[in-house]
Amino acid sequence: MGERLKSKLEAVIEDDELIIATKRAGKIPTISVKKPSKSGKKKKVIEVLLLLPEFFSPNEIESQIITGIQKVRQRAHTSYVVPAKPTFLEMSEIKILDIEREIKAPIASKLLGIIASREPKITFEDVDEIEALVVKDIVLPKYKADFMSLLLPAQPVFLTPGEVQAREFVISPHLPLVSVAHPEGKPPEIIPEKDFFEEAFGTSFSFTSEGPVIIFAKKPENRKLSYIEFLKRVLRELYRIRVGGLPEAYHIMLPDKERRLKMVRAGGSITVIEGTGKDNELKNNEVAILKEKLRELFSQEFGFLVFYGKEDFLNFVRTEILETELHLEEHKRMYITQKPIEIKPTQENYDQLSELLSRFWGSFSYDLPDTSIDKLAVFLEDRFREFIAHYTRTIKIGDKLIPTPLYVEGSEGESITHYALKAFVVEYLHNKLEIPFKDLEKGKRSIETEFSLGNIRLDVYVSSQNLAIEVETLYGEPVPLLKLRHDIETRLEYGLNLWIVIPPSPAMLLRKELVEFAKYVKKRYGDRVKVFTIDIDRKELISIVGKSGG
């Protein structure tokens, strides 16, 4: 019986099924049916291979273990290096050599003449032979601007068949610089190295704050110097640069209805609370409302809350509403909310303040009307808006006014200001710098807008000058110089010259930073990069650096 169990096992799963395991080699599981038993039921038999373990005697295991182990050969890990013996040259062979800084292409290069030429051309001798090899696009490798002078001419890569005359391309990423025309006349030195806000209002501050900014603006005694409308527009432009878009605006003149005070907030808005100098401007319940609102500022986004009035009104707000001053010792204070910024016009001279205001809106030679600063702020802004509106409709080509969209392409999401200044640049290039719209030799447009070059799009491209012009409003750029640096790096990679055009308001607000930036790029890139703003009176581009920038 014991012998049988080694070779065969049976197990009954159910009354009508029987599983048989057998040790026969190579046995494939089979299913059969036995004859009916006495009960009259047939049984289904499943026969499968029986796998039994085999045990080896100890001596066999020992033998296998001994023969299966191999001793690993040890390798030496130490190598010996024979010290190199120095070789001393004869004294007569040591001399000072002149180092040639310029790397030149081989004289035998067939492209030498093309590289030295101002306008490289390719001539195809046999059209029939080229027809299958001509391309739509030619891809040039990207190079960092700093290394471009060290590169040999790049070889064009032919992609897909197409038409030669439909495309334009460059043989080398490093071409001799073309002498690009400069704006005419002597531009005024519009941007000295001073902070605009400090020059206008006596205090400089960083507008990169993460939260609201509280401002105490002192109202001047001379009503002609009243500047709140000017200040509101300056703060709006600061907000557009810092955040993008337009802030909400509230101007509450006290005394006012209680419900209006309940709406006060600084985040995402410019709110002005103006004291008129009358008695009992704020009742006790209104003071309590403002105290509550000021305690909510800690969790609001960037914006401005301005208290505008005479000294007694500002003192009342400082001591009765803000409750920010804790007198620790004499002449020392600690603030439990934001420390307010206190401003007042530094120029009691009307002419100096009005000059700053006119330059803020790009007006450098207009005879200003004799009116208050507030009225002048509104008037000059309207002039600038008319200038922008004109260029969205028409541009002047020669003596004719042509619909702007016929010559200037738009891009998705661009502002009206950006589109209009792009159109202005096109008109300026043609009328002031006398650059023709059409390249007669190549039979195509010489001035193009929204021009695609590799993976970038150029606002304006002048093919005859290898010049890209970028209009930068700087709206929504918390760190504006990063955007300008990106423009330079990406455009110079393609061997282009670059002009950057900035509207007057951002140019004035950022003038201190922009002057240093313009000096830096001039020192590093020479005349390949220039930074301009706009004179809307003469309709000219003006260098940011001016005379002092060199």
Coordinates of C-alpha atoms in Angstrom, one line a residue, residues 164-391:
V164 CA 13.3 79.0 -52.7
Q165 CA 12.0 82.5 -53.4
A166 CA 9.3 82.3 -50.7
R167 CA 11.8 82.2 -47.8
E168 CA 14.7 84.3 -46.5
F169 CA 17.5 82.9 -44.4
V170 CA 21.0 83.7 -43.1
I171 CA 24.1 81.7 -43.8
S172 CA 26.0 82.6 -40.6
P173 CA 24.8 83.4 -37.1
H174 CA 27.6 86.1 -37.0
L175 CA 27.4 88.8 -39.5
P176 CA 29.1 92.2 -39.6
L177 CA 27.0 94.7 -37.8
V178 CA 24.8 96.9 -40.1
S179 CA 24.9 100.6 -39.3
V180 CA 21.3 101.2 -38.1
A181 CA 19.9 104.7 -38.4
H182 CA 19.5 106.6 -35.2
P183 CA 16.6 108.8 -34.2
E184 CA 17.0 112.2 -35.6
G185 CA 17.8 115.4 -33.7
K186 CA 19.3 115.8 -30.3
P187 CA 17.0 114.0 -27.8
P188 CA 16.4 115.8 -24.5
E189 CA 18.1 114.3 -21.5
I190 CA 14.8 113.1 -20.1
I191 CA 16.0 110.5 -17.5
P192 CA 18.5 111.7 -15.0
E193 CA 19.5 109.1 -12.4
K194 CA 16.9 110.0 -9.9
D195 CA 13.9 108.2 -8.5
F196 CA 10.8 109.6 -10.1
F197 CA 8.4 109.1 -7.2
E198 CA 10.9 110.6 -4.8
E199 CA 11.4 113.6 -7.1
A200 CA 7.7 114.2 -7.4
F201 CA 6.5 113.4 -3.9
G202 CA 9.5 113.5 -1.6
T203 CA 9.6 109.8 -0.7
S204 CA 10.8 106.7 -2.5
F205 CA 9.3 103.3 -1.8
S206 CA 9.3 99.8 -3.2
F207 CA 6.2 98.8 -5.1
T208 CA 7.1 95.1 -4.8
S209 CA 5.2 94.8 -1.5
E210 CA 3.2 91.7 -1.1
G211 CA 0.4 93.6 0.7
P212 CA -1.4 97.0 0.7
V213 CA 0.5 100.3 1.0
I214 CA -0.9 103.0 3.2
I215 CA -0.1 106.6 2.1
F216 CA -0.5 109.9 3.9
A217 CA -0.6 112.6 1.2
K218 CA -0.4 116.1 2.5
K219 CA -2.6 118.6 0.6
P220 CA -0.6 121.8 -0.4
E221 CA -1.8 125.2 0.8
N222 CA -1.6 126.5 -2.8
R223 CA -4.7 125.0 -4.6
K224 CA -2.9 125.2 -7.9
L225 CA -0.4 122.6 -6.7
S226 CA -3.1 120.1 -5.6
Y227 CA -1.8 116.8 -7.0
I228 CA -4.2 114.0 -6.0
E229 CA -5.3 113.3 -9.6
F230 CA -1.7 113.1 -10.6
L231 CA -0.9 110.7 -7.6
K232 CA -3.9 108.5 -8.5
R233 CA -2.7 108.0 -12.0
V234 CA 0.9 107.3 -10.9
L235 CA -0.4 104.7 -8.4
R236 CA -2.5 103.1 -11.2
E237 CA 0.5 102.7 -13.5
L238 CA 2.5 101.3 -10.6
Y239 CA -0.3 98.7 -10.0
R240 CA -0.4 97.8 -13.7
I241 CA 3.4 97.1 -13.7
R242 CA 3.3 95.2 -10.4
V243 CA 0.1 93.2 -10.9
G244 CA -1.2 93.7 -14.4
G245 CA -4.8 94.8 -15.3
L246 CA -6.5 97.8 -13.7
P247 CA -7.3 98.2 -10.0
E248 CA -10.6 99.2 -8.6
A249 CA -10.9 102.9 -7.7
Y250 CA -12.7 104.7 -4.8
H251 CA -12.5 108.4 -3.9
I252 CA -14.3 109.2 -0.7
M253 CA -14.6 112.9 0.2
L254 CA -15.5 113.4 3.9
P255 CA -18.0 113.7 5.4
D256 CA -19.5 110.7 3.6
K257 CA -22.2 108.1 4.0
E258 CA -21.4 105.3 6.4
R259 CA -22.1 102.5 3.9
R260 CA -19.3 103.9 1.6
L261 CA -16.8 103.6 4.5
K262 CA -17.8 100.0 5.0
M263 CA -16.5 99.3 1.4
V264 CA -13.0 100.6 2.1
R265 CA -10.2 98.2 1.2
A266 CA -6.8 98.6 -0.2
G267 CA -6.0 95.2 -1.8
G268 CA -6.6 95.2 -5.5
S269 CA -7.7 98.8 -5.5
I270 CA -6.7 102.5 -5.1
T271 CA -8.9 104.0 -2.4
V272 CA -8.6 107.7 -1.5
I273 CA -10.1 109.1 1.6
E274 CA -10.0 112.9 1.3
G275 CA -10.4 115.2 4.3
T276 CA -12.0 118.5 3.3
G277 CA -11.0 120.4 6.5
K278 CA -14.5 120.7 7.9
D279 CA -15.3 120.1 11.5
N280 CA -16.7 116.7 12.7
E281 CA -15.8 115.0 9.4
L282 CA -15.9 111.6 11.1
K283 CA -18.3 110.5 13.7
N284 CA -17.5 107.9 16.4
N285 CA -19.2 105.0 14.6
E286 CA -17.4 105.9 11.3
V287 CA -14.0 106.0 13.1
A288 CA -14.8 102.5 14.5
I289 CA -15.6 101.3 11.0
L290 CA -12.3 102.5 9.6
K291 CA -10.4 100.9 12.5
E292 CA -12.0 97.6 11.7
K293 CA -11.2 98.0 8.0
L294 CA -7.5 98.8 8.7
R295 CA -7.2 95.7 10.8
E296 CA -8.3 93.6 7.8
L297 CA -5.4 94.8 5.6
F298 CA -2.9 92.2 6.8
S299 CA -4.5 89.6 4.5
Q300 CA -5.2 91.6 1.4
E301 CA -3.2 91.7 -1.8
F302 CA -1.2 94.6 -3.3
G303 CA -3.0 97.9 -3.5
F304 CA -3.2 101.5 -2.1
L305 CA -5.1 103.2 0.7
V306 CA -4.5 107.0 0.5
F307 CA -5.5 109.5 3.2
Y308 CA -5.3 113.0 1.5
G309 CA -5.7 116.2 3.5
K310 CA -4.1 118.9 5.5
E311 CA -1.8 118.2 8.4
D312 CA -4.5 118.3 11.1
F313 CA -6.6 115.7 9.2
L314 CA -3.6 113.4 8.8
N315 CA -2.7 113.8 12.5
F316 CA -6.3 112.8 13.4
V317 CA -6.1 109.7 11.2
R318 CA -2.7 108.8 12.6
T319 CA -3.7 109.0 16.3
E320 CA -7.4 108.3 16.3
I321 CA -7.9 105.7 13.5
L322 CA -4.7 103.9 12.7
E323 CA -3.7 103.5 16.4
T324 CA -0.4 102.3 15.0
E325 CA 2.0 104.2 17.3
L326 CA 3.3 102.7 20.5
H327 CA 5.6 105.1 22.2
L328 CA 8.3 103.0 23.7
E329 CA 10.8 105.7 24.5
E330 CA 11.2 109.3 23.4
H331 CA 11.7 109.6 19.6
K332 CA 11.1 105.8 19.2
R333 CA 7.9 104.3 17.8
M334 CA 6.7 100.8 17.0
Y335 CA 3.9 100.1 14.5
I336 CA 1.3 97.3 14.9
T337 CA 0.0 97.7 11.3
Q338 CA 1.7 98.8 8.1
K339 CA 3.9 101.9 8.6
P340 CA 2.3 104.6 6.4
I341 CA 4.3 106.4 3.7
E342 CA 4.1 110.1 4.1
I343 CA 4.4 112.2 0.9
K344 CA 4.1 115.8 -0.2
P345 CA 5.2 117.6 -3.4
T346 CA 8.9 118.5 -3.1
Q347 CA 8.5 121.2 -5.8
E348 CA 6.7 124.2 -4.6
N349 CA 7.6 125.6 -8.0
Y350 CA 4.6 124.9 -10.3
D351 CA 6.8 124.7 -13.4
Q352 CA 9.0 121.9 -12.1
L353 CA 6.0 119.7 -11.0
S354 CA 4.2 120.3 -14.3
E355 CA 7.3 119.3 -16.2
L356 CA 7.5 116.0 -14.4
L357 CA 3.8 115.4 -15.1
S358 CA 4.1 116.2 -18.8
R359 CA 7.1 113.8 -19.2
F360 CA 5.1 111.1 -17.5
W361 CA 2.7 111.2 -20.5
G362 CA 5.4 111.5 -23.1
S363 CA 5.0 115.3 -23.8
F364 CA 8.4 117.1 -24.1
S365 CA 7.7 120.2 -26.1
Y366 CA 4.0 121.0 -25.7
D367 CA 3.0 124.4 -24.4
L368 CA 1.1 123.5 -21.3
P369 CA -2.0 125.5 -20.3
D370 CA -1.8 127.5 -17.1
T371 CA -4.0 125.5 -14.8
S372 CA -3.8 123.4 -11.6
I373 CA -1.7 120.2 -11.4
D374 CA -4.9 118.1 -11.0
K375 CA -6.5 119.5 -14.2
L376 CA -3.2 119.2 -16.0
A377 CA -3.0 115.5 -15.1
V378 CA -6.3 114.8 -16.7
F379 CA -5.6 116.9 -19.7
L380 CA -2.2 115.3 -20.5
E381 CA -3.6 111.8 -20.0
D382 CA -6.3 112.6 -22.5
R383 CA -3.7 113.7 -25.0
F384 CA -1.8 110.5 -24.6
R385 CA -5.0 108.5 -25.1
E386 CA -5.8 110.4 -28.3
F387 CA -2.3 109.5 -29.5
I388 CA -2.9 105.8 -28.8
A389 CA -6.3 105.8 -30.3
H390 CA -5.0 107.4 -33.5
Y391 CA -2.5 104.7 -34.1

